[in-house]
CSV table of C-alpha atoms and ligand atoms in Angstrom, one decimal:
chain,number,residue,atom,x,y,z
A,25,MET,CA,0.0,0.0,0.0
A,26,ASP,CA,1.3,3.4,-0.8
A,27,VAL,CA,2.1,6.0,1.7
A,28,GLU,CA,-0.6,8.4,0.6
A,29,ALA,CA,-3.4,5.7,1.0
A,30,ASP,CA,-2.1,5.0,4.5
A,31,ARG,CA,-2.1,8.7,5.4
A,32,ASP,CA,-5.7,9.0,4.2
A,33,LEU,CA,-6.7,6.1,6.4
A,34,GLU,CA,-5.0,7.7,9.4
A,35,LEU,CA,-7.3,10.7,8.9
A,36,VAL,CA,-10.4,8.5,8.7
A,37,ARG,CA,-9.5,6.7,11.9
A,38,GLN,CA,-9.2,9.9,14.0
A,39,ALA,CA,-11.9,11.1,16.4
A,40,VAL,CA,-14.9,12.5,14.4
A,41,GLU,CA,-14.0,16.2,15.1
A,42,GLY,CA,-10.8,15.9,13.2
A,43,ALA,CA,-11.5,13.0,10.9
A,44,LYS,CA,-11.9,13.0,7.1
A,45,GLY,CA,-14.2,10.5,5.3
A,46,LEU,CA,-12.9,7.7,3.2
A,47,PRO,CA,-11.2,9.1,0.1
A,48,ASN,CA,-12.5,8.5,-3.5
A,49,ASN,CA,-10.5,5.4,-4.2
A,50,HIS,CA,-12.7,3.5,-1.7
A,51,TYR,CA,-15.6,4.1,-4.0
A,52,ILE,CA,-14.3,4.1,-7.5
A,53,ASP,CA,-11.1,2.1,-7.6
A,54,GLN,CA,-11.1,-1.6,-8.5
A,55,ALA,CA,-8.1,-2.6,-6.5
A,56,THR,CA,-9.5,-0.9,-3.3
A,57,TYR,CA,-12.8,-2.6,-4.0
A,58,GLU,CA,-11.1,-6.0,-4.0
A,59,GLU,CA,-9.1,-5.3,-0.9
A,60,GLU,CA,-12.4,-4.3,0.9
A,61,ARG,CA,-14.2,-7.3,-0.5
A,62,GLU,CA,-11.8,-9.5,1.3
A,63,VAL,CA,-11.2,-7.5,4.5
A,64,LEU,CA,-14.7,-6.1,5.0
A,65,LEU,CA,-17.1,-8.5,3.3
A,66,PHE,CA,-15.4,-11.9,3.5
A,67,ASN,CA,-13.6,-11.7,6.8
A,68,ASN,CA,-16.8,-10.7,8.7
A,69,TRP,CA,-20.4,-12.0,8.7
A,70,ALA,CA,-22.2,-10.6,5.7
A,71,GLY,CA,-25.8,-11.2,4.6
A,72,ILE,CA,-26.3,-12.9,1.2
A,73,GLY,CA,-29.9,-13.9,1.1
A,74,LEU,CA,-33.0,-15.1,3.0
A,75,GLY,CA,-34.0,-18.4,4.4
A,76,SER,CA,-37.3,-17.8,2.6
A,77,ASP,CA,-35.5,-17.8,-0.7
A,78,ILE,CA,-35.2,-21.6,-0.2
A,79,PRO,CA,-38.4,-22.4,1.8
A,80,ASN,CA,-38.6,-26.2,1.2
A,81,PRO,CA,-36.3,-29.1,1.9
A,82,GLY,CA,-34.1,-29.6,-1.2
A,83,ASP,CA,-34.4,-26.0,-2.4
A,84,VAL,CA,-31.1,-24.5,-3.6
A,85,SER,CA,-30.3,-20.9,-4.6
A,86,PRO,CA,-27.1,-19.7,-6.2
A,87,VAL,CA,-25.9,-16.3,-5.1
A,88,ASN,CA,-23.2,-14.2,-6.7
A,89,PHE,CA,-21.7,-12.5,-3.6
A,90,ALA,CA,-19.4,-9.8,-4.7
A,91,GLY,CA,-18.2,-12.0,-7.5
A,92,MET,CA,-17.9,-15.1,-5.3
A,93,PRO,CA,-20.2,-18.0,-6.5
A,94,LEU,CA,-22.1,-19.3,-3.5
A,95,LEU,CA,-24.9,-21.8,-3.1
A,96,MET,CA,-27.6,-21.7,-0.4
A,97,VAL,CA,-29.0,-25.1,0.3
A,98,ARG,CA,-31.8,-26.3,2.5
A,99,ASN,CA,-31.2,-29.9,3.3
A,100,HIS,CA,-33.9,-32.6,3.9
A,101,GLU,CA,-33.8,-31.9,7.6
A,102,GLY,CA,-34.7,-28.3,6.9
A,103,ASP,CA,-31.3,-26.8,7.9
A,104,ILE,CA,-29.5,-24.2,5.8
A,105,GLN,CA,-25.9,-24.4,4.7
A,106,VAL,CA,-24.0,-22.4,2.2
A,107,PHE,CA,-21.3,-23.9,-0.1
A,108,GLN,CA,-19.0,-22.6,-2.7
A,109,ASN,CA,-20.9,-23.1,-5.9
A,110,THR,CA,-18.0,-24.7,-7.7
A,111,CYS,CA,-17.4,-28.4,-8.6
A,112,ARG,CA,-14.3,-29.9,-7.1
A,113,HIS,CA,-13.5,-31.6,-10.4
A,114,ARG,CA,-12.8,-29.0,-13.1
A,115,GLY,CA,-14.4,-26.0,-11.3
A,116,MET,CA,-17.7,-25.9,-13.1
A,117,MET,CA,-20.4,-23.7,-11.6
A,118,LEU,CA,-22.8,-26.2,-10.1
A,119,VAL,CA,-26.2,-24.5,-10.0
A,120,GLU,CA,-27.2,-21.6,-12.2
A,121,LYS,CA,-30.7,-21.0,-11.0
A,122,ASN,CA,-33.1,-21.6,-8.1
A,123,CYS,CA,-34.5,-25.1,-8.1
A,124,ASN,CA,-35.7,-27.9,-5.9
A,125,LEU,CA,-33.6,-31.1,-5.7
A,126,ARG,CA,-35.0,-34.4,-4.6
A,127,GLY,CA,-31.7,-36.0,-4.6
A,128,THR,CA,-28.1,-35.0,-5.3
A,129,ILE,CA,-26.5,-31.9,-6.8
A,130,ARG,CA,-25.2,-33.1,-10.1
A,131,CYS,CA,-22.5,-31.1,-11.8
A,132,PRO,CA,-23.7,-30.3,-15.3
A,133,TYR,CA,-20.2,-31.0,-16.8
A,134,HIS,CA,-19.1,-34.6,-15.9
A,135,SER,CA,-21.9,-35.3,-13.5
A,136,TRP,CA,-19.9,-35.6,-10.2
A,137,SER,CA,-22.8,-35.7,-7.7
A,138,TYR,CA,-22.9,-34.2,-4.3
A,139,ASN,CA,-25.3,-34.9,-1.4
A,140,LEU,CA,-27.0,-31.9,0.1
A,141,ASP,CA,-24.5,-31.9,3.0
A,142,GLY,CA,-21.8,-31.3,0.4
A,143,SER,CA,-20.2,-34.7,0.5
A,144,LEU,CA,-19.2,-36.2,-2.8
A,145,ARG,CA,-21.6,-39.1,-3.6
A,146,ALA,CA,-20.7,-40.3,-7.1
A,147,THR,CA,-17.9,-39.8,-9.6
A,148,PRO,CA,-19.2,-41.4,-12.8
A,149,HIS,CA,-16.7,-43.0,-15.2
A,150,VAL,CA,-13.8,-41.5,-13.1
A,151,GLY,CA,-11.8,-44.7,-13.6
A,152,GLY,CA,-12.8,-45.1,-17.2
A,153,PRO,CA,-16.2,-45.8,-18.8
A,154,GLY,CA,-18.4,-47.7,-16.4
A,155,MET,CA,-15.8,-47.6,-13.6
A,156,ASN,CA,-16.8,-45.1,-11.0
A,157,ILE,CA,-13.9,-45.4,-8.5
A,158,ASP,CA,-10.2,-44.7,-8.7
A,159,LYS,CA,-7.7,-45.0,-5.9
A,160,HIS,CA,-6.6,-41.4,-6.5
A,161,ILE,CA,-10.0,-40.0,-6.2
A,162,VAL,CA,-10.7,-39.9,-2.5
A,163,ARG,CA,-14.3,-38.8,-2.2
A,164,LYS,CA,-14.2,-37.9,1.4
A,165,ASP,CA,-11.6,-35.2,0.6
A,166,LEU,CA,-13.6,-33.8,-2.3
A,167,GLY,CA,-16.8,-32.6,-0.8
A,168,LEU,CA,-18.1,-29.1,-1.6
A,169,ILE,CA,-16.3,-26.3,0.3
A,170,LYS,CA,-18.5,-25.3,3.2
A,171,ILE,CA,-18.9,-21.7,4.0
A,172,ASN,CA,-19.6,-20.7,7.7
A,173,THR,CA,-23.3,-20.0,7.8
A,174,TYR,CA,-25.8,-18.6,10.3
A,175,VAL,CA,-29.4,-17.7,9.9
A,176,TRP,CA,-30.7,-14.8,12.0
A,177,ARG,CA,-34.1,-13.1,11.5
A,178,ASP,CA,-34.4,-15.2,8.3
A,179,ILE,CA,-31.2,-13.6,6.9
A,180,VAL,CA,-28.6,-16.0,5.7
A,181,PHE,CA,-25.2,-14.7,6.9
A,182,VAL,CA,-21.8,-16.1,5.8
A,183,ASN,CA,-18.3,-15.7,6.9
A,184,VAL,CA,-16.5,-16.6,3.8
A,185,SER,CA,-12.9,-16.5,5.2
A,186,GLY,CA,-13.9,-18.7,8.1
A,187,THR,CA,-11.8,-16.5,10.4
A,188,ALA,CA,-14.5,-14.5,12.2
A,189,PRO,CA,-15.8,-15.5,15.7
A,190,THR,CA,-19.2,-17.3,15.7
A,191,PHE,CA,-22.1,-15.1,14.4
A,192,ARG,CA,-23.6,-14.9,17.9
A,193,GLU,CA,-20.4,-13.6,19.2
A,194,TYR,CA,-19.8,-11.3,16.3
A,195,ALA,CA,-23.3,-9.8,16.6
A,196,SER,CA,-23.6,-10.2,20.4
A,197,LYS,CA,-24.0,-6.5,21.2
A,198,LEU,CA,-26.9,-6.2,18.7
A,199,LEU,CA,-28.5,-9.4,19.8
A,200,LYS,CA,-28.4,-8.1,23.3
A,201,ARG,CA,-29.8,-4.7,22.3
A,202,TRP,CA,-32.7,-6.3,20.4
A,203,HIS,CA,-33.2,-9.4,22.5
A,204,GLU,CA,-36.9,-8.7,23.0
A,205,HIS,CA,-37.3,-9.2,19.2
A,206,GLU,CA,-35.6,-12.5,19.3
A,207,GLN,CA,-38.8,-14.3,18.3
A,208,PRO,CA,-40.2,-15.7,15.1
A,209,MET,CA,-40.4,-13.3,12.2
A,210,TYR,CA,-42.3,-14.0,9.0
A,211,HIS,CA,-41.5,-12.7,5.5
A,212,GLY,CA,-44.5,-10.8,4.2
A,213,GLY,CA,-44.5,-12.7,0.9
A,214,PRO,CA,-43.8,-11.5,-2.7
A,215,VAL,CA,-45.1,-7.9,-2.3
A,216,SER,CA,-42.8,-7.5,0.7
A,217,GLY,CA,-39.6,-8.0,-1.2
A,218,PHE,CA,-38.3,-5.6,-3.8
A,219,ASN,CA,-34.8,-4.9,-5.2
A,220,PHE,CA,-33.1,-1.7,-6.3
A,221,ASP,CA,-30.2,-1.8,-8.7
A,222,VAL,CA,-28.2,1.2,-7.7
A,223,ALA,CA,-25.2,2.9,-9.4
A,224,CYS,CA,-23.1,3.4,-6.2
A,225,ASN,CA,-20.6,1.7,-4.1
A,226,TRP,CA,-22.2,-0.5,-1.4
A,227,LYS,CA,-20.7,1.6,1.5
A,228,LEU,CA,-22.7,4.7,0.4
A,229,ALA,CA,-25.9,2.9,1.2
A,230,VAL,CA,-24.6,2.1,4.6
A,231,GLU,CA,-23.5,5.6,5.3
A,232,ASN,CA,-26.8,7.1,4.3
A,233,TYR,CA,-28.7,4.6,6.4
A,234,CYS,CA,-26.8,5.4,9.5
A,235,GLU,CA,-27.7,9.0,9.8
A,236,SER,CA,-30.8,11.0,10.4
A,237,TYR,CA,-29.3,14.3,9.3
A,238,HIS,CA,-30.8,13.9,5.9
A,239,LEU,CA,-34.4,13.2,7.0
A,240,PRO,CA,-35.9,16.7,6.7
A,241,TRP,CA,-34.6,17.1,3.2
A,242,ILE,CA,-34.8,13.7,1.6
A,243,HIS,CA,-37.9,12.4,3.4
A,244,PRO,CA,-40.1,15.4,4.0
A,245,GLY,CA,-43.1,13.1,4.3
A,246,LEU,CA,-41.5,10.9,6.8
A,247,ASN,CA,-40.2,13.9,8.7
A,248,SER,CA,-43.8,15.1,9.2
A,249,TYR,CA,-44.4,12.4,11.7
A,250,SER,CA,-40.8,11.7,12.6
A,251,ARG,CA,-39.1,15.0,13.4
A,252,LEU,CA,-35.4,15.3,13.5
A,253,GLU,CA,-35.3,16.2,17.2
A,254,ASP,CA,-37.1,12.9,18.0
A,255,HIS,CA,-34.1,11.0,16.7
A,256,TYR,CA,-31.1,9.7,18.5
A,257,HIS,CA,-27.8,8.2,17.4
A,258,ILE,CA,-26.9,4.6,17.9
A,259,GLU,CA,-23.2,4.0,18.0
A,260,GLU,CA,-21.4,0.8,18.9
A,261,PRO,CA,-17.9,1.3,17.5
A,262,GLY,CA,-16.5,-1.8,15.9
A,263,HIS,CA,-19.9,-3.4,15.4
A,264,PHE,CA,-22.8,-1.3,14.2
A,265,SER,CA,-24.3,2.2,14.1
A,266,GLY,CA,-27.6,3.8,13.1
A,267,GLN,CA,-30.4,5.9,14.4
A,268,GLY,CA,-33.5,5.5,16.6
A,269,THR,CA,-36.8,7.3,16.9
A,270,LEU,CA,-39.0,8.0,19.9
A,271,VAL,CA,-42.1,8.7,18.0
A,272,TYR,CA,-42.7,5.6,15.8
A,273,ARG,CA,-46.4,5.3,14.8
A,274,GLN,CA,-47.9,2.1,13.5
A,275,ILE,CA,-49.3,2.1,10.0
A,276,ILE,CA,-53.1,1.9,10.0
A,277,GLY,CA,-55.2,0.3,7.3
A,278,ASP,CA,-58.2,1.7,5.5
A,279,HIS,CA,-60.5,0.0,8.0
A,280,GLY,CA,-58.5,0.9,11.1
A,281,GLU,CA,-56.6,-2.3,11.2
A,282,THR,CA,-53.0,-2.6,12.5
A,283,PHE,CA,-50.4,-5.3,12.5
A,284,PRO,CA,-50.2,-7.4,15.6
A,285,ASP,CA,-47.2,-6.6,17.8
A,286,PHE,CA,-44.3,-8.8,18.6
A,287,LYS,CA,-44.9,-10.5,21.9
A,288,ASN,CA,-44.0,-9.2,25.3
A,289,LEU,CA,-42.2,-6.1,24.3
A,290,SER,CA,-41.4,-3.5,26.9
A,291,LYS,CA,-43.0,0.0,27.0
A,292,PHE,CA,-40.1,1.5,25.1
A,293,TRP,CA,-41.2,-0.1,21.9
A,294,ASP,CA,-44.7,1.4,22.0
A,295,THR,CA,-43.2,4.4,20.2
A,296,GLY,CA,-39.6,3.5,19.9
A,297,ALA,CA,-38.0,2.1,16.7
A,298,GLU,CA,-34.4,1.5,15.7
A,299,TYR,CA,-32.6,1.5,12.3
A,300,ILE,CA,-29.2,-0.1,12.5
A,301,VAL,CA,-26.5,-1.3,10.1
A,302,LEU,CA,-24.8,-4.5,11.2
A,303,PHE,CA,-21.4,-4.0,9.6
A,304,PRO,CA,-20.6,-4.8,6.8
A,305,ASN,CA,-23.8,-5.0,4.7
A,306,VAL,CA,-27.1,-5.6,6.4
A,307,MET,CA,-29.3,-2.7,7.2
A,308,LEU,CA,-32.1,-3.5,9.7
A,309,ALA,CA,-35.2,-2.0,11.1
A,310,THR,CA,-36.8,-3.1,14.4
A,311,GLN,CA,-40.2,-1.8,15.3
A,312,ARG,CA,-43.1,-3.0,17.5
A,313,ASP,CA,-45.1,-4.6,14.7
A,314,HIS,CA,-42.8,-5.3,11.8
A,315,GLY,CA,-39.2,-5.0,10.8
A,316,TYR,CA,-37.1,-5.1,7.6
A,317,ALA,CA,-33.8,-6.0,6.3
A,318,ILE,CA,-31.9,-4.5,3.4
A,319,ILE,CA,-29.1,-6.7,2.2
A,320,LEU,CA,-26.5,-5.0,0.0
A,321,LEU,CA,-25.0,-7.2,-2.7
A,322,PRO,CA,-22.0,-5.4,-4.2
A,323,GLN,CA,-21.7,-5.8,-8.0
A,324,GLY,CA,-18.5,-3.9,-8.5
A,325,PRO,CA,-17.0,-0.6,-7.1
A,326,GLU,CA,-19.9,1.4,-8.6
A,327,ARG,CA,-22.9,-0.8,-8.6
A,328,THR,CA,-24.9,-2.5,-5.8
A,329,ILE,CA,-28.1,-4.5,-5.7
A,330,GLU,CA,-30.2,-3.6,-2.6
A,331,ARG,CA,-32.6,-6.4,-1.5
A,332,ASN,CA,-35.4,-4.9,0.6
A,333,GLU,CA,-37.4,-7.5,2.6
A,334,ILE,CA,-40.1,-6.8,5.2
A,335,PHE,CA,-41.0,-9.2,8.1
A,336,TYR,CA,-43.9,-9.5,10.4
A,337,SER,CA,-44.7,-11.0,13.8
A,338,PHE,CA,-47.3,-13.3,12.2
A,339,ASP,CA,-47.5,-15.7,9.3
A,340,PRO,CA,-49.3,-13.7,6.5
A,341,GLU,CA,-50.9,-16.9,5.3
A,342,THR,CA,-52.9,-17.0,8.5
A,343,ARG,CA,-54.1,-13.4,8.2
A,344,PRO,CA,-55.8,-12.8,4.9
A,345,ASP,CA,-57.5,-9.9,6.5
A,346,LEU,CA,-54.2,-8.1,6.7
A,347,LYS,CA,-53.2,-8.6,3.0
A,348,ALA,CA,-54.2,-5.1,2.0
A,349,LEU,CA,-52.3,-3.5,4.9
A,350,ILE,CA,-49.2,-5.6,4.0
A,351,GLU,CA,-49.4,-4.2,0.5
A,352,LYS,CA,-49.9,-0.7,1.7
A,353,ASN,CA,-46.9,-1.0,4.0
A,354,SER,CA,-44.7,-2.2,1.2
A,355,VAL,CA,-45.8,0.7,-1.0
A,356,GLN,CA,-45.0,3.1,1.8
A,357,TRP,CA,-41.6,1.7,2.6
A,358,ARG,CA,-40.7,1.4,-1.0
A,359,GLY,CA,-41.5,5.1,-1.5
A,360,VAL,CA,-39.4,6.1,1.5
A,361,LEU,CA,-36.4,3.9,0.5
A,362,GLU,CA,-36.6,5.1,-3.1
A,363,GLU,CA,-36.2,8.6,-1.9
A,364,ASP,CA,-32.6,7.7,-0.8
A,365,LEU,CA,-31.5,6.4,-4.2
A,366,PHE,CA,-30.7,9.7,-5.9
A,367,VAL,CA,-28.6,10.6,-2.9
A,368,ILE,CA,-26.4,7.6,-2.8
A,369,GLU,CA,-26.0,7.7,-6.6
A,370,GLY,CA,-25.3,11.4,-6.4
A,371,MET,CA,-22.6,10.8,-3.7
A,372,GLN,CA,-21.1,8.2,-6.1
A,373,LYS,CA,-21.0,10.7,-8.9
A,374,GLY,CA,-19.5,13.3,-6.5
A,375,ARG,CA,-16.6,11.0,-5.8
A,376,HIS,CA,-15.3,11.3,-9.3
A,377,GLY,CA,-14.4,14.9,-8.4
A,378,ILE,CA,-10.6,14.6,-8.1
A,379,PHE,CA,-10.4,17.3,-5.4
A,380,PHE,CA,-12.9,15.7,-3.0
A,381,ASP,CA,-11.0,14.8,0.1
A,382,GLY,CA,-13.4,12.4,1.8
A,383,GLY,CA,-15.5,15.1,3.2
A,384,LYS,CA,-15.9,16.9,6.6
A,385,PHE,CA,-18.1,15.3,9.2
A,386,SER,CA,-20.5,17.2,11.5
A,387,PRO,CA,-19.4,15.9,14.9
A,388,VAL,CA,-23.0,16.3,16.1
A,389,MET,CA,-24.9,15.0,13.1
A,390,ASP,CA,-22.6,12.6,11.3
A,391,SER,CA,-21.0,10.6,14.1
A,392,PRO,CA,-22.8,7.3,13.3
A,393,THR,CA,-21.4,7.6,9.7
A,394,HIS,CA,-18.0,8.1,11.2
A,395,VAL,CA,-18.4,5.0,13.3
A,396,PHE,CA,-18.7,3.1,10.1
A,397,HIS,CA,-15.8,4.8,8.4
A,398,LYS,CA,-13.6,4.2,11.4
A,399,TRP,CA,-14.6,0.5,11.4
A,400,VAL,CA,-13.6,0.4,7.7
A,401,GLY,CA,-10.3,2.2,8.4
A,402,ASP,CA,-9.5,0.0,11.4
A,403,LYS,CA,-10.2,-3.2,9.6
A,404,LEU,CA,-8.1,-2.2,6.6
A,405,HIS,CA,-5.3,-1.0,8.8
A,406,ALA,CA,-5.3,-4.2,10.8
A,407,SER,CA,-5.2,-6.2,7.6
A,408,ARG,CA,-2.3,-4.3,6.3
A,409,TYR,CA,-0.2,-4.0,9.5
A,410,GLY,CA,-1.8,-6.3,12.1
A,411,ASN,CA,-3.6,-4.9,15.1
A,412,SER,CA,-1.7,-1.9,16.2
B,24,MET,CA,-18.6,-51.5,-29.3
B,25,SER,CA,-21.1,-53.7,-31.0
B,26,ILE,CA,-24.4,-53.5,-29.1
B,27,PRO,CA,-27.7,-55.0,-30.1
B,28,ASP,CA,-30.6,-52.5,-30.7
B,29,PHE,CA,-28.0,-49.7,-30.5
B,30,GLU,CA,-29.9,-47.5,-33.0
B,31,LYS,CA,-33.2,-47.9,-31.2
B,32,TYR,CA,-31.9,-47.1,-27.7
B,33,ASN,CA,-29.7,-44.3,-29.0
B,34,GLN,CA,-32.8,-42.6,-30.5
B,35,LEU,CA,-34.7,-43.1,-27.3
B,36,VAL,CA,-31.9,-41.6,-25.2
B,37,LEU,CA,-31.6,-38.6,-27.5
B,38,ASP,CA,-35.4,-38.0,-27.3
B,39,LEU,CA,-35.6,-38.2,-23.5
B,40,PHE,CA,-32.6,-35.9,-23.1
B,41,GLU,CA,-34.2,-33.4,-25.4
B,42,LYS,CA,-37.4,-33.5,-23.5
B,43,GLU,CA,-35.6,-33.5,-20.1
B,44,LYS,CA,-37.4,-36.6,-19.0
B,45,PHE,CA,-34.5,-37.7,-16.8
B,46,GLU,CA,-36.4,-40.2,-14.7
B,47,GLU,CA,-37.5,-42.2,-17.7
B,48,LEU,CA,-34.0,-41.9,-19.0
B,49,ALA,CA,-32.6,-43.4,-15.8
B,50,CYS,CA,-35.0,-46.3,-16.2
B,51,LEU,CA,-34.0,-46.8,-19.8
B,52,TYR,CA,-30.3,-46.8,-18.9
B,53,LEU,CA,-31.1,-49.3,-16.2
B,54,GLU,CA,-33.0,-51.6,-18.6
B,55,TRP,CA,-30.3,-51.4,-21.3
B,56,GLY,CA,-27.5,-51.8,-18.8
B,57,LYS,CA,-29.0,-55.0,-17.4
B,58,LYS,CA,-29.6,-56.3,-20.9
B,59,LEU,CA,-26.0,-55.8,-21.8
B,60,LEU,CA,-24.8,-57.5,-18.6
B,61,ALA,CA,-26.9,-60.5,-19.3
B,62,LEU,CA,-25.2,-60.7,-22.7
B,63,GLY,CA,-21.9,-60.7,-20.9
B,64,LYS,CA,-20.9,-57.2,-22.0
B,65,LEU,CA,-19.6,-56.0,-18.6
B,66,ASP,CA,-18.0,-52.7,-19.5
B,67,GLU,CA,-20.8,-51.6,-21.7
B,68,GLY,CA,-23.4,-52.7,-19.2
B,69,CYS,CA,-21.7,-50.8,-16.3
B,70,PHE,CA,-21.3,-47.7,-18.5
B,71,PHE,CA,-25.1,-47.4,-19.0
B,72,LEU,CA,-25.9,-48.4,-15.4
B,73,THR,CA,-23.6,-45.6,-14.3
B,74,GLN,CA,-25.5,-43.2,-16.4
B,75,GLY,CA,-28.7,-44.4,-14.9
B,76,TYR,CA,-27.3,-44.3,-11.4
B,77,VAL,CA,-26.3,-40.7,-11.5
B,78,LEU,CA,-29.7,-39.6,-12.8
B,79,ALA,CA,-31.5,-41.8,-10.2
B,80,LEU,CA,-29.4,-40.1,-7.5
B,81,GLU,CA,-30.2,-36.7,-8.8
B,82,HIS,CA,-33.9,-37.3,-8.9
B,83,GLY,CA,-34.1,-39.2,-5.6
B,84,MET,CA,-35.4,-42.4,-7.3
B,85,GLU,CA,-35.7,-45.7,-5.6
B,86,GLU,CA,-33.9,-47.4,-8.5
B,87,THR,CA,-30.7,-45.9,-6.9
B,88,VAL,CA,-30.5,-48.9,-4.6
B,89,GLU,CA,-30.8,-51.6,-7.2
B,90,ILE,CA,-28.2,-49.9,-9.5
B,91,TYR,CA,-25.8,-49.3,-6.7
B,92,GLU,CA,-26.0,-53.0,-5.8
B,93,ILE,CA,-25.2,-54.1,-9.3
B,94,LEU,CA,-22.3,-51.7,-9.7
B,95,ASN,CA,-20.9,-52.4,-6.3
B,96,ASN,CA,-21.0,-56.2,-7.0
B,97,HIS,CA,-18.9,-55.6,-10.1
B,98,GLU,CA,-16.5,-53.4,-8.1
B,99,ARG,CA,-17.5,-50.3,-10.1
B,100,GLU,CA,-18.9,-48.3,-7.2
B,101,ASP,CA,-18.2,-48.0,-3.5
C,21,FES,S1,-16.4,-30.1,-13.5
C,21,FES,FE1,-17.9,-31.0,-12.3
C,21,FES,S2,-17.9,-33.0,-12.9
C,21,FES,FE2,-16.3,-32.2,-14.0
C,22,FE2,FE1,-33.1,7.9,4.1
């Protein structure tokens, strides 16, 4: 790493009052993107998809995670495991599209076949036509590469490098903060999931989500019932940051109906709601009656797919009377979240200005964003020089 | 290899592949494989049984067990 890049990172890692934001190369440069892909996305626990993408035993779903081919599998016992989606023979991509498998995963090239637990079951003609064994082909050593997997709130998290602590340890502070919501959550169905294909670096979505400074300007409608002074910062350096509100109001249907609350919540949640990014790439909302997750799927330095997914305290199948309200809620959230897109795309464009220096934080308003930048800076520094 | 009914089976295989009827194809391979074994054509028989085996595994078919037994008995699978 060059001296200039290191000096820039030192500025990012300072206390917010004197800090600069991450410089342009962290948003537009391929080499920096690749370094961050490894250090930020692969070495930590990142979200890649949902359990409800593969609802039935035998369902499999390929995910291209920042260029890495992964395969989410729900086995016949109903458990979810992620594998590298690459055949151990000649490296063919195993599964190209979502499907249900009654038996093995068969490689489309030479038909090596894997059980849903990843073990290699068959190696047809490997010892010549009609001979399926060979002393040099040791099947037990040739199973699919397992990726550390954990499902929380229906989000499938992976630690690609295998070097992070367990998910529950990694996310322990957030799990503790939101322990009251540690209860079943149900995806709202097709209307409750929508994607945005955004022309920006994935970090800009995180940075915008962390802060409430932009609310009065970007979400004037939201602001009418969610005033800036009713918001507070959420900062857990090294783990997550975001914002909370004290005046959350439930959405009400055309016939006065509301969503049922999660069970046994304390008084705080009557009007409290929190919006937190669990670093690196999962943006979450926790409220009394529903929550959502936004999973950021980086497609390159300047392009990101945002998966927006809304969850409820009840199984929507059991409450047809709330179908209209679920739809209304999706429309409302979609509207709010869409309002942010021109901002994050605009910040991306701004980062092609060669004199932009990473920007100046407001110590009062931008500190949650700085918590994220400092996390990025600290991780990159530790990866380059060890923890010092 | 000289195989009886080769043209007939070949055409059936191509059709089933084309129509993606893999379970029927597995059964066809099984039938053909056994026929060849009965004629003493060990390598050819095991070749087609292997084709059937892989498809049967993929589609979770009960024929997997029978084919495995045959291949295993001939030390072609373990
Ligand atoms: S590459 Fe998968 S079987 Fe050959
Ligand atoms: Fe926003």
